[in-house]
PDB file of C-alpha atoms in Angstrom:
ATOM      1  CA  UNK A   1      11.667 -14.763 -11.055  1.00  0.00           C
ATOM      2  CA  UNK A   2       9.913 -15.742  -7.775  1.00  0.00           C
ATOM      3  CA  UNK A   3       6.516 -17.334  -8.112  1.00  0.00           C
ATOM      4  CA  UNK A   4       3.852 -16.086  -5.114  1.00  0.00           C
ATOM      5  CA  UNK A   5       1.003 -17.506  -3.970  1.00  0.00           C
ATOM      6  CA  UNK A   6      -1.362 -15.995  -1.319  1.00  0.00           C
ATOM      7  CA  UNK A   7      -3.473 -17.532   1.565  1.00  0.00           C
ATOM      8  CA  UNK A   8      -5.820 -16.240   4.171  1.00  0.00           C
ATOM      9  CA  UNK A   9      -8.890 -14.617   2.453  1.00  0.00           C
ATOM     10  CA  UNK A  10     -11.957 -14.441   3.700  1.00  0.00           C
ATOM     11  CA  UNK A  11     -15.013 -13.415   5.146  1.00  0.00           C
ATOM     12  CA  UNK A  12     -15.128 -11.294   8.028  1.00  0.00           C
ATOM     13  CA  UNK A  13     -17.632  -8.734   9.961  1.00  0.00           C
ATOM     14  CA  UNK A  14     -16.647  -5.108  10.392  1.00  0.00           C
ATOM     15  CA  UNK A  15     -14.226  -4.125  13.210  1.00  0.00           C
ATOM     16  CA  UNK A  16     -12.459  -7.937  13.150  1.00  0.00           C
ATOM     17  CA  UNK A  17      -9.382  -8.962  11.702  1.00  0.00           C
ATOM     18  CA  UNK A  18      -7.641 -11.470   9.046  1.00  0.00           C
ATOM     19  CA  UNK A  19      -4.213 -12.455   8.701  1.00  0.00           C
ATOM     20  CA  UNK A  20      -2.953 -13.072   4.584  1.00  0.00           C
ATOM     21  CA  UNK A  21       0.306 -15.257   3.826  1.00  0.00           C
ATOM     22  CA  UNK A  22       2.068 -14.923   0.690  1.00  0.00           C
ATOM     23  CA  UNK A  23       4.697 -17.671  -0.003  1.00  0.00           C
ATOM     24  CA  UNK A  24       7.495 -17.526  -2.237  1.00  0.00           C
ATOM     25  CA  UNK A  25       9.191 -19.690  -4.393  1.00  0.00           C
ATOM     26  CA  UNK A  26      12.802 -19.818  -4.576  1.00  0.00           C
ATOM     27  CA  UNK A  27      16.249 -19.354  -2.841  1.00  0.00           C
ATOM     28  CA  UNK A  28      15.782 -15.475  -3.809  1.00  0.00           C
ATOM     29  CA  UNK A  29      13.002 -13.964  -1.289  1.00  0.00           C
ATOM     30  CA  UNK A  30      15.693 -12.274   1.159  1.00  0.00           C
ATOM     31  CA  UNK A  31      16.540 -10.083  -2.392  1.00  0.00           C
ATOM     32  CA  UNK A  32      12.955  -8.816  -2.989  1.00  0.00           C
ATOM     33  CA  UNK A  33      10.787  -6.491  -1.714  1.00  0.00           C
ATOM     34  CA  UNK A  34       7.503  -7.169  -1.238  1.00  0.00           C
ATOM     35  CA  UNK A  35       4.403  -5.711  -1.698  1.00  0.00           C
ATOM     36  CA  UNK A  36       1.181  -5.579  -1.130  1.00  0.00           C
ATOM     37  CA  UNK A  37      -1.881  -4.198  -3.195  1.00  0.00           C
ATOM     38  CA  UNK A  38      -5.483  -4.515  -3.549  1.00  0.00           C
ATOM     39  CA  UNK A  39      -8.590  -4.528  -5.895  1.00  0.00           C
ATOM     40  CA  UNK A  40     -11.821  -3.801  -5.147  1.00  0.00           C
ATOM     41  CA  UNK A  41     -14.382  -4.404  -7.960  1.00  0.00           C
ATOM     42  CA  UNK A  42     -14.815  -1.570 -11.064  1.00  0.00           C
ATOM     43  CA  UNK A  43     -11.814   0.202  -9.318  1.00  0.00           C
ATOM     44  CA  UNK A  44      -7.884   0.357 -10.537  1.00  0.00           C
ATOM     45  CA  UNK A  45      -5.195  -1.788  -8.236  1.00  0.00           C
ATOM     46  CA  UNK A  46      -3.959   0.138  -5.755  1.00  0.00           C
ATOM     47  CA  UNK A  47      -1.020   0.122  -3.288  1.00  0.00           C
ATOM     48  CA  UNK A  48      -1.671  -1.169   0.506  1.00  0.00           C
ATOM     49  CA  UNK A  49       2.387  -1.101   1.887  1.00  0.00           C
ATOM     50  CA  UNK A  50       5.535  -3.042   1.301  1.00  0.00           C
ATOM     51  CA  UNK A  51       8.452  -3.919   3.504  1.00  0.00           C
ATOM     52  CA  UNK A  52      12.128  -3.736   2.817  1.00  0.00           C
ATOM     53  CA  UNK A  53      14.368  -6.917   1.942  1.00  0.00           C
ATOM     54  CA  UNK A  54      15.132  -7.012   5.351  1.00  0.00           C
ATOM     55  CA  UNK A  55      11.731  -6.477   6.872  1.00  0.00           C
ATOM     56  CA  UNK A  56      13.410  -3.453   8.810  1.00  0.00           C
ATOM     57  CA  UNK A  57      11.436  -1.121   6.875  1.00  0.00           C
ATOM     58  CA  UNK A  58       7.393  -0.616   5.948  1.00  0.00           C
ATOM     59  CA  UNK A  59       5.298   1.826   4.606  1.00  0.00           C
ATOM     60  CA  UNK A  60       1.435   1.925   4.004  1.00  0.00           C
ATOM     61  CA  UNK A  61      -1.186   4.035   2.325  1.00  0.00           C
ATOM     62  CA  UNK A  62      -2.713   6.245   4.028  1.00  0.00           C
ATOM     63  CA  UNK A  63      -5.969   4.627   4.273  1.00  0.00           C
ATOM     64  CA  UNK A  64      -4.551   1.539   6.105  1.00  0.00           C
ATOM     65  CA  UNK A  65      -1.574   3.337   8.438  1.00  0.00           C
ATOM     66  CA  UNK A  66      -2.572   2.258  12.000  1.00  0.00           C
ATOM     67  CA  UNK A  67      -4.796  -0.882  10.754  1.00  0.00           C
ATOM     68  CA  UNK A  68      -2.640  -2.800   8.553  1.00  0.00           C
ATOM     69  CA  UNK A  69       0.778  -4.123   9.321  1.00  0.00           C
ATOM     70  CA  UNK A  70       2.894  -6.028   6.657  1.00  0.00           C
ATOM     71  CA  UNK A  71       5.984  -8.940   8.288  1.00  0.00           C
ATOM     72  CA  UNK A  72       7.868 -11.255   6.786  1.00  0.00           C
ATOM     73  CA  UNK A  73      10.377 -14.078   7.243  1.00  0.00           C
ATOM     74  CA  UNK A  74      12.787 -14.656   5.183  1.00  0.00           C
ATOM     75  CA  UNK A  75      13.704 -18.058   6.566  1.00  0.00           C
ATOM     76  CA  UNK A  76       9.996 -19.249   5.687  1.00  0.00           C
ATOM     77  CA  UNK A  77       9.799 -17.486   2.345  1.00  0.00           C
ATOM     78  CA  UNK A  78       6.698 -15.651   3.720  1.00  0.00           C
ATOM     79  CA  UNK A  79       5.810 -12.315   3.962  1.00  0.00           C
ATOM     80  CA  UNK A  80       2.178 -11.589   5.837  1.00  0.00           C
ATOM     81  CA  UNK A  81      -0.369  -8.866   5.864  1.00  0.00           C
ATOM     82  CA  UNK A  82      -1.888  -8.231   9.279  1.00  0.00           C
ATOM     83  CA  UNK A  83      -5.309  -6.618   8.778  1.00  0.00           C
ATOM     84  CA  UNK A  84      -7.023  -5.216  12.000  1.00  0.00           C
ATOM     85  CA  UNK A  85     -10.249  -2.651  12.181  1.00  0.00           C
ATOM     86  CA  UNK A  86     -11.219  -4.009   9.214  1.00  0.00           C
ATOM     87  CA  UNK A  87     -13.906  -1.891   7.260  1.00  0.00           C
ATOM     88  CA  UNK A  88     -16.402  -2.611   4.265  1.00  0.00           C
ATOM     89  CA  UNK A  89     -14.193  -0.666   2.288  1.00  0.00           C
ATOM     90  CA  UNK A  90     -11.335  -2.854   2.401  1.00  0.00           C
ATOM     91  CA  UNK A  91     -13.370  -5.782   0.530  1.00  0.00           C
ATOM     92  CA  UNK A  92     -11.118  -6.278  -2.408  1.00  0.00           C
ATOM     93  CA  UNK A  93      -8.695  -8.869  -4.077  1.00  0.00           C
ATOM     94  CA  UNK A  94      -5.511  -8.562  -2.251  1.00  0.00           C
ATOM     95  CA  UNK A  95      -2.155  -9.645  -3.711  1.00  0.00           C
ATOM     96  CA  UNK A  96       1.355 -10.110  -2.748  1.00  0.00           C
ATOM     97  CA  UNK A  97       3.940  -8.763  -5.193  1.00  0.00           C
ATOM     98  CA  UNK A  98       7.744  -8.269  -5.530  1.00  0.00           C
ATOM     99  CA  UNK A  99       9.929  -6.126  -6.973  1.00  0.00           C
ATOM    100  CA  UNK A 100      14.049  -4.968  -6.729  1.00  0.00           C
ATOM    101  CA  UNK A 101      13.358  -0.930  -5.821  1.00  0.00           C
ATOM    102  CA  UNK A 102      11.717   0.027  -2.021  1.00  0.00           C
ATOM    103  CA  UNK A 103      10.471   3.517  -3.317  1.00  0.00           C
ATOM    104  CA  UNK A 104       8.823   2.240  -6.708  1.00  0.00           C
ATOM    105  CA  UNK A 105       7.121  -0.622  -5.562  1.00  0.00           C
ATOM    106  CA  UNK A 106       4.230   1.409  -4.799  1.00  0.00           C
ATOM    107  CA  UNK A 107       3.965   3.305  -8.092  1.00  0.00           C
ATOM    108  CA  UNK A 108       3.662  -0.547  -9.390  1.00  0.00           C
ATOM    109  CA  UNK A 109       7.630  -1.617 -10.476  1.00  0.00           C
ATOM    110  CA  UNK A 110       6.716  -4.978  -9.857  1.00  0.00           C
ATOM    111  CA  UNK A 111       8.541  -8.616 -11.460  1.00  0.00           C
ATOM    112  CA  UNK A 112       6.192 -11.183 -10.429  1.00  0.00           C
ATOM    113  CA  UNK A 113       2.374 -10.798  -9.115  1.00  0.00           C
ATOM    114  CA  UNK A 114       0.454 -13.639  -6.971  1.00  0.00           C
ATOM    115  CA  UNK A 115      -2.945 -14.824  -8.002  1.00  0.00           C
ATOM    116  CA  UNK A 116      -5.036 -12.906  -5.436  1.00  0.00           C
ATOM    117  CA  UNK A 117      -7.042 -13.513  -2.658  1.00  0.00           C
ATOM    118  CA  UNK A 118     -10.397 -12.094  -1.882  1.00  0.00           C
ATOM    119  CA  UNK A 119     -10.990 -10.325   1.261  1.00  0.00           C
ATOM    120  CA  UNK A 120     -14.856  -9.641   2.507  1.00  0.00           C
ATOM    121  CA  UNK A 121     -15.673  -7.070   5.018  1.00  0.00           C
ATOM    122  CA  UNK A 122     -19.646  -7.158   5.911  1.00  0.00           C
ATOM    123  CA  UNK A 123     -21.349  -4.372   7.219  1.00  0.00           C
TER     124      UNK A 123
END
């Protein structure tokens, strides 16, 4: 299994932009997709996007497409959420997360989770 840990929370005013890191652990990265979800206080986890072992591929929710854009490289062991337009409503935990299957990584087939990282959009 592949251990995660996030970086890059923060505060940050409506309209700017935050960059979050997730590093992996392991010789195994290149074989995962990964994942990203959020959080957001009294509400269930729900999916942001997630790129393909390669990083050929992404998707995204609909309420990020446009804003959000998810990277990685494999020779770092990183994948990275690029967060632009940033509303109030995206204030939430984020985390990274990886699983073996591109299509049901979103409906939450996940093998390891990182810790979280808390994301702050002010009004």
């Amino acid at each position: 299994q592949v251990q995660l840990v996030e970086s890059g929370g923060g505060l940050v005013q409506a309209g700017g932009s935050l960059r979050l890191s997730c590093a992996a652990s392991g010789r195994t990265f290149s074989s995962y997709v990964m994942g990203w979800f959020r959080q957001a206080p009294g509400n269930e986890r729900e999916f942001v996007g997630a790129i393909s072992w390669s990083g050929g591929s992404t998707y995204y929710a609909d309420s990020v497409k446009g804003r959000f854009t998810i990277s990685r490289d494999n020779g770092k062991n990183t994948v990275y959420l690029q967060m632009n337009s940033l509303k109030p409503e995206d204030t939430a935990v984020y985390y990274c997360a990886a699983s073996k299957n591109y299509v049901r990584v979103r409906s939450g087939d996940i093998e390891s989770w990182g810790q979280g990282t808390q994301v702050t959009v002010s009004s």
